[in-house]
Amino acid sequence: MFFHKRLFILPLIILSFFLLTGCGSIEKTTTSSTAPTQTDKGSHLQVHFLNVGQADSILVIVPNGQTILIDGGNGSDGSEVVNYLKSQGVKELTAIVATHPHEDHIGGLDTIIQSYPPKQVYMPNATSTTKTFEDFIKAVNASGAKKIRAKTGVKLDVSEISGLFLAPNSDQYEDLNNYSAVLKITFGKVSFMLTGDAEAVSEAEMLKSGQDLQATVLKVGHHGSSSSTTSAFLNAISPKYSVISVGLDNDYGHPTQVTLNRLTKAGVPVYRTDQDGTIVATSDGDTVKFTTSSSSTSPKPAQPIPTIATGSLAISTIDLSGEVVTILNSSDQAVNLTGWKLVSEVGNQTYTFPAGTTILASETLKVISGGNAQSGSGVLVWTDSNIWNNDGDPGALYNVEGQMVSRK
Ligand SMILES: [Zn+2]
């Protein structure tokens, strides 16, 4: 009986683990071993965005040699992060920040803590029932590190820089991502906003709190998911550069086109770990320079989004039962769909395209609805309810002036 019970419980634990993980480990690329070495120690601040695939791990090296590690990648990344720390000459970790209990943030931390017992561990007041979280807590307790609750107003106990937590601002959230400890590190005139997986709910709270959100470099929230980086939040930060920590060909469609378009519209260049490998920002307190493991020193330039609306845009198909509308841009220019509307005529329901939506030349965009709807690259989610009447339901596309552009 005992074994039967265990066998029954195990799949449940595994299932709940995946449900709770939300943005866990799928494909990952190999961590680069050719990232720049620690050459400027002594006068410069370094922020290393490690290429840990679909996960986060950020190493901050303060000029005085103190070190902060924000997240430790997935479970399988732990030893690679340890090797990276060694390669950078890190002798000890002053502090670890565990932004929130998802596996792609704390998964590698148990291994890292065993090699590098930190003096302090900052984490939000959030728990998880996963083995990953258990292992993390066990490692923290065994290390003897001081546990400090990360929440708005808490300061890092590190000298030469200012490390201030701007979130979480509440005690309870529906989604674990919103518990993310959001850390702003300031060194002279240069600052870094490290957002974990904080989503729109937390971003709105940060905006409401009246804190100074402006930062030179933004670590884009939640791997570039459309659930983060609202236009209002991005405007308040007004970063000069952004970094997205994301896995190549990940199953979540991260980073989403919506988020990339917002960054483009705001004129913010983007570095991506899936394209650039490990990214190192170095600052003397006045300016910030980037190096990547592919040795390229310039980020992907922000691509201008033309505001033209051509007649070459049309609904190419409506899959009524599959709840997928495909829109094709047959012109040779990108079309900005901000404020455009898609209408289900029978159901009399309207979808408004969010700010920053574009269709590139010769590309399609899908608008999906229903229970399995998941956003991704080139895919927008209308709602998780069913919209289209399977017995026949014309769909119409209207431009921002309210003129019908296409009907199918
Ligand atoms: Zn994540």
Short mmCIF file of C-alpha atoms in Angstrom, two decimals, residues 3-407:
data_model
loop_
_atom_site.label_atom_id
_atom_site.label_comp_id
_atom_site.label_asym_id
_atom_site.label_seq_id
_atom_site.Cartn_x
_atom_site.Cartn_y
_atom_site.Cartn_z
CA PHE A 3 4.37 2.00 -2.46
CA HIS A 4 1.09 2.37 -4.26
CA LYS A 5 0.49 5.59 -2.47
CA ARG A 6 3.93 6.85 -3.34
CA LEU A 7 3.53 5.86 -6.95
CA PHE A 8 0.30 7.78 -7.05
CA ILE A 9 1.74 10.86 -5.40
CA LEU A 10 4.92 11.04 -7.45
CA PRO A 11 3.25 11.96 -10.76
CA LEU A 12 1.21 14.56 -8.90
CA ILE A 13 4.36 16.11 -7.52
CA ILE A 14 5.93 16.09 -10.94
CA LEU A 15 2.80 17.57 -12.46
CA SER A 16 2.54 20.32 -9.85
CA PHE A 17 6.22 21.00 -10.30
CA PHE A 18 5.72 21.69 -13.99
CA LEU A 19 2.60 23.72 -13.35
CA LEU A 20 4.39 25.81 -10.75
CA THR A 21 7.51 26.13 -12.80
CA GLY A 22 5.60 27.86 -15.53
CA CYS A 23 8.64 28.84 -17.49
CA GLY A 24 10.94 26.00 -16.69
CA SER A 25 13.73 24.17 -18.39
CA ILE A 26 13.25 23.07 -21.98
CA GLU A 27 15.93 23.57 -24.61
CA LYS A 28 19.10 25.31 -23.63
CA THR A 29 22.19 26.34 -25.46
CA THR A 30 25.66 25.65 -24.19
CA THR A 31 27.07 28.16 -21.77
CA SER A 32 29.86 30.02 -23.46
CA SER A 33 33.36 29.43 -22.22
CA THR A 34 34.82 32.29 -24.20
CA ALA A 35 33.17 35.17 -22.36
CA PRO A 36 35.37 38.13 -21.46
CA THR A 37 37.48 37.70 -18.38
CA GLN A 38 37.52 39.95 -15.38
CA THR A 39 39.92 42.59 -16.62
CA ASP A 40 38.57 45.78 -15.15
CA LYS A 41 38.28 44.72 -11.54
CA GLY A 42 39.38 47.52 -9.32
CA SER A 43 37.68 50.50 -10.92
CA HIS A 44 34.72 49.19 -12.86
CA LEU A 45 31.40 47.58 -12.10
CA GLN A 46 30.69 44.45 -14.10
CA VAL A 47 27.30 42.89 -14.70
CA HIS A 48 27.46 39.49 -16.39
CA PHE A 49 24.28 38.15 -17.97
CA LEU A 50 25.14 34.46 -18.21
CA ASN A 51 23.92 32.43 -21.13
CA VAL A 52 22.00 29.77 -19.22
CA GLY A 53 19.41 29.10 -21.92
CA GLN A 54 15.76 29.58 -20.96
CA ALA A 55 16.61 30.85 -17.48
CA ASP A 56 18.25 33.73 -15.59
CA SER A 57 21.63 34.07 -13.91
CA ILE A 58 23.35 37.42 -13.42
CA LEU A 59 26.70 38.00 -11.74
CA VAL A 60 27.54 41.46 -10.41
CA ILE A 61 31.16 42.23 -9.55
CA VAL A 62 31.61 45.42 -7.55
CA PRO A 63 34.92 47.32 -8.00
CA ASN A 64 35.96 46.42 -4.43
CA GLY A 65 35.63 42.73 -5.32
CA GLN A 66 32.31 42.08 -3.61
CA THR A 67 30.03 39.86 -5.67
CA ILE A 68 26.28 39.38 -6.03
CA LEU A 69 24.67 36.52 -7.90
CA ILE A 70 21.08 37.07 -8.98
CA ASP A 71 19.51 33.66 -9.75
CA GLY A 72 21.40 30.51 -10.74
CA GLY A 73 19.75 29.14 -13.89
CA ASN A 74 18.08 25.74 -14.12
CA GLY A 75 19.16 22.76 -12.04
CA SER A 76 21.45 21.54 -14.79
CA ASP A 77 23.21 24.94 -14.97
CA GLY A 78 24.55 24.90 -11.40
CA SER A 79 27.98 23.43 -12.12
CA GLU A 80 28.41 25.57 -15.26
CA VAL A 81 27.71 28.72 -13.25
CA VAL A 82 30.23 27.55 -10.63
CA ASN A 83 32.81 27.08 -13.40
CA TYR A 84 32.02 30.55 -14.73
CA LEU A 85 32.51 32.10 -11.28
CA LYS A 86 35.88 30.33 -11.04
CA SER A 87 36.85 31.55 -14.52
CA GLN A 88 36.14 35.11 -13.37
CA GLY A 89 38.34 34.73 -10.31
CA VAL A 90 35.41 34.95 -7.91
CA LYS A 91 36.60 33.81 -4.47
CA GLU A 92 33.35 34.20 -2.58
CA LEU A 93 29.81 35.43 -3.03
CA THR A 94 28.81 38.35 -0.87
CA ALA A 95 25.13 37.89 -1.60
CA ILE A 96 22.76 35.72 -3.57
CA VAL A 97 19.40 37.05 -4.71
CA ALA A 98 16.85 34.34 -5.47
CA THR A 99 14.24 36.36 -7.33
CA HIS A 100 11.41 33.83 -7.03
CA PRO A 101 10.98 30.06 -6.54
CA HIS A 102 10.69 28.99 -10.20
CA GLU A 103 13.18 26.35 -11.32
CA ASP A 104 14.71 28.46 -14.10
CA HIS A 105 15.83 30.96 -11.44
CA ILE A 106 16.68 28.91 -8.34
CA GLY A 107 17.34 25.50 -9.93
CA GLY A 108 21.13 25.79 -9.98
CA LEU A 109 21.46 27.66 -6.69
CA ASP A 110 21.81 24.59 -4.42
CA THR A 111 24.90 23.45 -6.33
CA ILE A 112 26.27 27.00 -6.44
CA ILE A 113 25.71 27.56 -2.70
CA GLN A 114 27.60 24.34 -1.89
CA SER A 115 30.66 25.67 -3.77
CA TYR A 116 30.17 29.32 -2.87
CA PRO A 117 28.39 29.69 0.50
CA PRO A 118 27.19 33.33 0.45
CA LYS A 119 27.10 35.70 3.40
CA GLN A 120 23.52 36.73 2.65
CA VAL A 121 20.61 35.32 0.69
CA TYR A 122 17.85 37.71 -0.33
CA MET A 123 14.52 36.16 -1.35
CA PRO A 124 10.88 37.17 -1.41
CA ASN A 125 8.32 35.71 0.96
CA ALA A 126 7.21 33.08 -1.53
CA THR A 127 7.38 29.33 -1.32
CA SER A 128 6.88 26.38 -3.61
CA THR A 129 6.28 22.69 -2.96
CA THR A 130 8.82 21.59 -5.55
CA LYS A 131 11.87 19.46 -4.81
CA THR A 132 13.91 22.24 -6.46
CA PHE A 133 12.73 24.76 -3.89
CA GLU A 134 13.30 22.27 -1.05
CA ASP A 135 16.86 21.65 -2.24
CA PHE A 136 17.48 25.37 -2.46
CA ILE A 137 16.24 26.05 1.08
CA LYS A 138 18.24 23.12 2.45
CA ALA A 139 21.40 24.47 0.81
CA VAL A 140 20.75 27.97 2.19
CA ASN A 141 20.19 26.62 5.70
CA ALA A 142 23.28 24.42 5.55
CA SER A 143 25.41 27.34 4.34
CA GLY A 144 24.66 29.41 7.44
CA ALA A 145 23.94 32.44 5.22
CA LYS A 146 21.83 35.22 6.67
CA LYS A 147 18.35 35.05 5.13
CA ILE A 148 16.88 38.42 4.29
CA ARG A 149 13.40 38.97 2.93
CA ALA A 150 13.55 40.85 -0.34
CA LYS A 151 10.80 43.42 -0.70
CA THR A 152 10.43 47.02 -1.73
CA GLY A 153 12.70 49.37 0.22
CA VAL A 154 15.23 46.71 1.33
CA LYS A 155 18.85 47.57 0.55
CA LEU A 156 21.69 45.21 -0.31
CA ASP A 157 24.42 45.14 2.31
CA VAL A 158 27.15 45.87 -0.24
CA SER A 159 29.42 48.93 -0.39
CA GLU A 160 30.49 51.12 -3.35
CA ILE A 161 27.20 50.57 -5.15
CA SER A 162 23.60 51.05 -4.17
CA GLY A 163 21.40 47.98 -4.40
CA LEU A 164 17.76 48.71 -3.72
CA PHE A 165 14.79 46.38 -4.06
CA LEU A 166 11.81 48.02 -5.79
CA ALA A 167 9.51 44.97 -5.61
CA PRO A 168 7.63 43.01 -4.47
CA ASN A 169 5.30 45.70 -3.14
CA SER A 170 2.59 43.31 -1.89
CA ASP A 171 2.45 40.21 0.30
CA GLN A 172 0.31 38.03 -1.91
CA TYR A 173 0.08 37.38 -5.62
CA GLU A 174 -1.79 34.89 -7.76
CA ASP A 175 1.25 34.25 -9.94
CA LEU A 176 4.65 33.34 -8.47
CA ASN A 177 6.33 35.52 -11.10
CA ASN A 178 4.99 38.65 -9.44
CA TYR A 179 6.80 37.82 -6.20
CA SER A 180 10.01 38.46 -8.15
CA ALA A 181 12.55 40.49 -6.21
CA VAL A 182 13.28 43.44 -8.49
CA LEU A 183 16.70 44.93 -7.83
CA LYS A 184 18.03 48.29 -8.99
CA ILE A 185 21.79 48.57 -8.83
CA THR A 186 23.28 52.04 -9.14
CA PHE A 187 26.95 52.83 -9.66
CA GLY A 188 27.65 56.52 -10.19
CA LYS A 189 25.40 57.69 -13.01
CA VAL A 190 24.77 54.18 -14.35
CA SER A 191 22.05 51.86 -13.14
CA PHE A 192 20.71 48.40 -13.84
CA MET A 193 17.10 47.32 -13.39
CA LEU A 194 17.02 43.57 -12.78
CA THR A 195 13.41 42.48 -12.90
CA GLY A 196 13.36 38.69 -12.56
CA ASP A 197 10.04 37.51 -13.98
CA ALA A 198 7.94 40.39 -12.59
CA GLU A 199 4.82 40.86 -14.70
CA ALA A 200 2.38 43.69 -15.39
CA VAL A 201 0.80 43.45 -11.90
CA SER A 202 4.12 44.10 -10.18
CA GLU A 203 5.16 46.69 -12.77
CA ALA A 204 1.96 48.64 -12.05
CA GLU A 205 2.72 48.54 -8.31
CA MET A 206 6.25 49.82 -8.90
CA LEU A 207 4.85 52.66 -11.00
CA LYS A 208 2.28 53.49 -8.34
CA SER A 209 4.88 53.47 -5.56
CA GLY A 210 6.51 56.60 -6.97
CA GLN A 211 10.00 55.09 -6.77
CA ASP A 212 12.67 56.26 -9.18
CA LEU A 213 12.50 53.61 -11.87
CA GLN A 214 14.82 55.23 -14.43
CA ALA A 215 17.72 52.93 -15.30
CA THR A 216 20.48 52.76 -17.92
CA VAL A 217 20.12 49.04 -18.54
CA LEU A 218 16.93 47.00 -18.29
CA LYS A 219 17.01 43.23 -17.82
CA VAL A 220 13.73 42.66 -19.62
CA GLY A 221 11.17 40.92 -17.40
CA HIS A 222 10.19 37.26 -17.76
CA HIS A 223 12.47 36.42 -20.71
CA GLY A 224 10.64 38.90 -22.96
CA SER A 225 7.17 37.46 -22.33
CA SER A 226 4.25 39.67 -23.34
CA SER A 227 3.07 39.51 -19.71
CA SER A 228 5.86 41.93 -18.77
CA THR A 229 7.42 45.18 -20.04
CA THR A 230 4.24 47.22 -20.27
CA SER A 231 4.66 50.45 -22.21
CA ALA A 232 4.12 52.53 -19.06
CA PHE A 233 6.84 50.61 -17.18
CA LEU A 234 9.23 50.86 -20.11
CA ASN A 235 8.59 54.60 -20.39
CA ALA A 236 9.35 55.10 -16.70
CA ILE A 237 12.63 53.19 -16.93
CA SER A 238 13.57 54.72 -20.30
CA PRO A 239 16.62 52.48 -20.60
CA LYS A 240 19.52 53.08 -23.00
CA TYR A 241 20.05 49.31 -23.41
CA SER A 242 18.15 46.15 -22.71
CA VAL A 243 19.14 42.54 -22.15
CA ILE A 244 16.88 39.53 -22.62
CA SER A 245 17.90 36.26 -20.97
CA VAL A 246 16.27 33.61 -23.11
CA GLY A 247 16.84 30.13 -24.57
CA LEU A 248 17.28 29.51 -28.29
CA ASP A 249 14.08 28.11 -29.86
CA ASN A 250 12.37 27.88 -26.48
CA ASP A 251 8.85 26.45 -26.23
CA TYR A 252 7.32 29.64 -24.82
CA GLY A 253 7.82 31.85 -27.85
CA HIS A 254 10.06 34.14 -25.75
CA PRO A 255 10.88 36.85 -26.42
CA THR A 256 7.49 37.78 -27.85
CA GLN A 257 7.16 40.06 -30.85
CA VAL A 258 4.96 42.38 -28.78
CA THR A 259 7.78 42.99 -26.31
CA LEU A 260 10.42 43.32 -29.02
CA ASN A 261 8.21 45.84 -30.81
CA ARG A 262 7.78 47.89 -27.64
CA LEU A 263 11.54 48.03 -27.20
CA THR A 264 11.97 48.93 -30.88
CA LYS A 265 9.35 51.65 -30.66
CA ALA A 266 11.13 53.08 -27.63
CA GLY A 267 14.43 52.98 -29.58
CA VAL A 268 16.07 50.63 -27.08
CA PRO A 269 18.76 48.31 -28.45
CA VAL A 270 18.46 44.69 -27.37
CA TYR A 271 21.11 42.19 -26.35
CA ARG A 272 19.92 38.56 -26.19
CA THR A 273 21.68 35.64 -24.56
CA ASP A 274 20.27 33.27 -27.20
CA GLN A 275 21.98 35.29 -29.95
CA ASP A 276 24.89 36.97 -28.18
CA GLY A 277 25.84 34.32 -25.62
CA THR A 278 26.99 35.60 -22.25
CA ILE A 279 26.74 39.40 -22.17
CA VAL A 280 28.97 41.52 -19.94
CA ALA A 281 28.23 45.16 -19.18
CA THR A 282 31.16 47.11 -17.77
CA SER A 283 30.79 50.58 -16.28
CA ASP A 284 33.07 53.26 -14.87
CA GLY A 285 30.06 54.99 -13.34
CA ASP A 286 29.63 57.34 -16.30
CA THR A 287 29.20 55.09 -19.29
CA VAL A 288 28.50 51.44 -19.92
CA LYS A 289 30.17 49.16 -22.46
CA PHE A 290 29.04 45.74 -23.59
CA THR A 291 31.02 42.72 -24.60
CA THR A 292 29.50 39.44 -25.69
CA SER A 293 30.92 35.98 -26.09
CA SER A 294 30.51 36.38 -29.84
CA SER A 295 32.85 39.40 -29.47
CA SER A 296 30.32 41.74 -31.05
CA THR A 297 30.18 45.01 -29.16
CA SER A 298 27.06 46.49 -30.65
CA PRO A 299 23.57 45.31 -29.85
CA LYS A 300 20.94 44.54 -32.44
CA PRO A 301 19.90 48.00 -33.60
CA ALA A 302 16.35 49.00 -32.94
CA GLN A 303 14.51 48.45 -36.22
CA PRO A 304 12.24 51.32 -37.19
CA ILE A 305 8.58 50.38 -37.45
CA PRO A 306 6.88 52.07 -40.40
CA THR A 307 3.45 53.43 -39.62
CA ILE A 308 2.06 52.77 -43.09
CA ALA A 309 -1.21 50.95 -43.50
CA THR A 310 -1.39 49.38 -46.91
CA GLY A 311 -4.21 47.60 -48.68
CA SER A 312 -2.09 44.50 -48.92
CA LEU A 313 -3.16 43.30 -45.52
CA ALA A 314 -5.86 40.65 -45.41
CA ILE A 315 -7.40 37.89 -43.35
CA SER A 316 -6.10 34.83 -45.18
CA THR A 317 -7.90 32.15 -43.17
CA ILE A 318 -10.25 31.73 -40.23
CA ASP A 319 -10.15 28.29 -38.63
CA LEU A 320 -13.50 28.44 -36.83
CA SER A 321 -13.14 25.25 -34.79
CA GLY A 322 -9.44 25.70 -34.15
CA GLU A 323 -10.06 29.37 -33.19
CA VAL A 324 -7.16 30.69 -35.29
CA VAL A 325 -7.31 33.77 -37.52
CA THR A 326 -4.35 34.23 -39.85
CA ILE A 327 -3.58 37.68 -41.21
CA LEU A 328 -1.13 38.04 -44.10
CA ASN A 329 0.93 41.08 -44.99
CA SER A 330 1.63 40.65 -48.71
CA SER A 331 3.34 44.01 -49.05
CA ASP A 332 7.06 44.63 -48.87
CA GLN A 333 6.80 46.83 -45.78
CA ALA A 334 5.98 46.18 -42.15
CA VAL A 335 2.53 47.31 -41.05
CA ASN A 336 1.82 48.68 -37.61
CA LEU A 337 -1.48 47.25 -36.28
CA THR A 338 -1.65 49.27 -33.09
CA GLY A 339 -5.32 50.04 -32.40
CA TRP A 340 -6.60 47.90 -35.31
CA LYS A 341 -9.60 45.71 -34.61
CA LEU A 342 -10.62 42.17 -35.48
CA VAL A 343 -14.36 41.54 -35.25
CA SER A 344 -16.27 38.26 -35.04
CA GLU A 345 -19.50 39.33 -36.75
CA VAL A 346 -21.86 36.60 -35.52
CA GLY A 347 -20.69 36.74 -31.94
CA ASN A 348 -20.30 40.54 -32.18
CA GLN A 349 -16.99 40.42 -30.34
CA THR A 350 -14.02 42.70 -30.95
CA TYR A 351 -10.30 42.25 -30.42
CA THR A 352 -8.11 45.36 -30.37
CA PHE A 353 -4.49 44.84 -31.36
CA PRO A 354 -2.18 45.99 -28.56
CA ALA A 355 0.26 48.87 -28.91
CA GLY A 356 3.37 47.93 -30.83
CA THR A 357 1.83 45.08 -32.84
CA THR A 358 3.36 44.85 -36.29
CA ILE A 359 3.35 42.41 -39.17
CA LEU A 360 6.61 42.35 -41.03
CA ALA A 361 6.71 42.25 -44.82
CA SER A 362 5.49 38.94 -46.30
CA GLU A 363 4.77 37.57 -42.83
CA THR A 364 1.66 36.33 -41.11
CA LEU A 365 0.23 37.03 -37.71
CA LYS A 366 -2.16 34.68 -35.94
CA VAL A 367 -4.82 35.75 -33.46
CA ILE A 368 -5.92 32.76 -31.42
CA SER A 369 -8.62 32.12 -28.86
CA GLY A 370 -9.99 29.19 -26.90
CA GLY A 371 -8.65 27.01 -24.09
CA ASN A 372 -5.32 26.10 -25.71
CA ALA A 373 -4.44 29.65 -26.72
CA GLN A 374 -0.77 30.41 -26.05
CA SER A 375 1.05 33.48 -27.23
CA GLY A 376 4.33 33.21 -29.07
CA SER A 377 6.30 34.65 -31.89
CA GLY A 378 3.79 35.87 -34.47
CA VAL A 379 0.89 34.67 -32.31
CA LEU A 380 -1.41 36.89 -30.28
CA VAL A 381 -3.95 35.59 -27.78
CA TRP A 382 -7.41 37.14 -27.95
CA THR A 383 -8.90 35.30 -24.98
CA ASP A 384 -9.09 31.79 -23.53
CA SER A 385 -12.83 31.69 -24.34
CA ASN A 386 -14.12 30.41 -27.68
CA ILE A 387 -14.96 33.29 -30.03
CA TRP A 388 -15.85 31.85 -33.41
CA ASN A 389 -19.18 30.22 -34.25
CA ASN A 390 -18.42 26.90 -35.91
CA ASP A 391 -21.59 27.12 -38.08
CA GLY A 392 -20.16 30.13 -39.91
CA ASP A 393 -18.87 33.43 -38.63
CA PRO A 394 -17.37 36.09 -40.88
CA GLY A 395 -14.41 37.96 -39.49
CA ALA A 396 -13.53 41.53 -40.36
CA LEU A 397 -10.37 43.54 -39.93
CA TYR A 398 -10.56 47.30 -39.31
CA ASN A 399 -7.69 49.78 -39.38
CA VAL A 400 -7.10 52.40 -36.72
CA GLU A 401 -9.40 54.84 -38.57
CA GLY A 402 -12.21 52.29 -38.34
CA GLN A 403 -12.19 51.46 -42.06
CA MET A 404 -12.72 47.83 -43.02
CA VAL A 405 -9.53 46.47 -44.55
CA SER A 406 -10.48 42.84 -45.03
CA ARG A 407 -13.42 40.49 -44.47
#
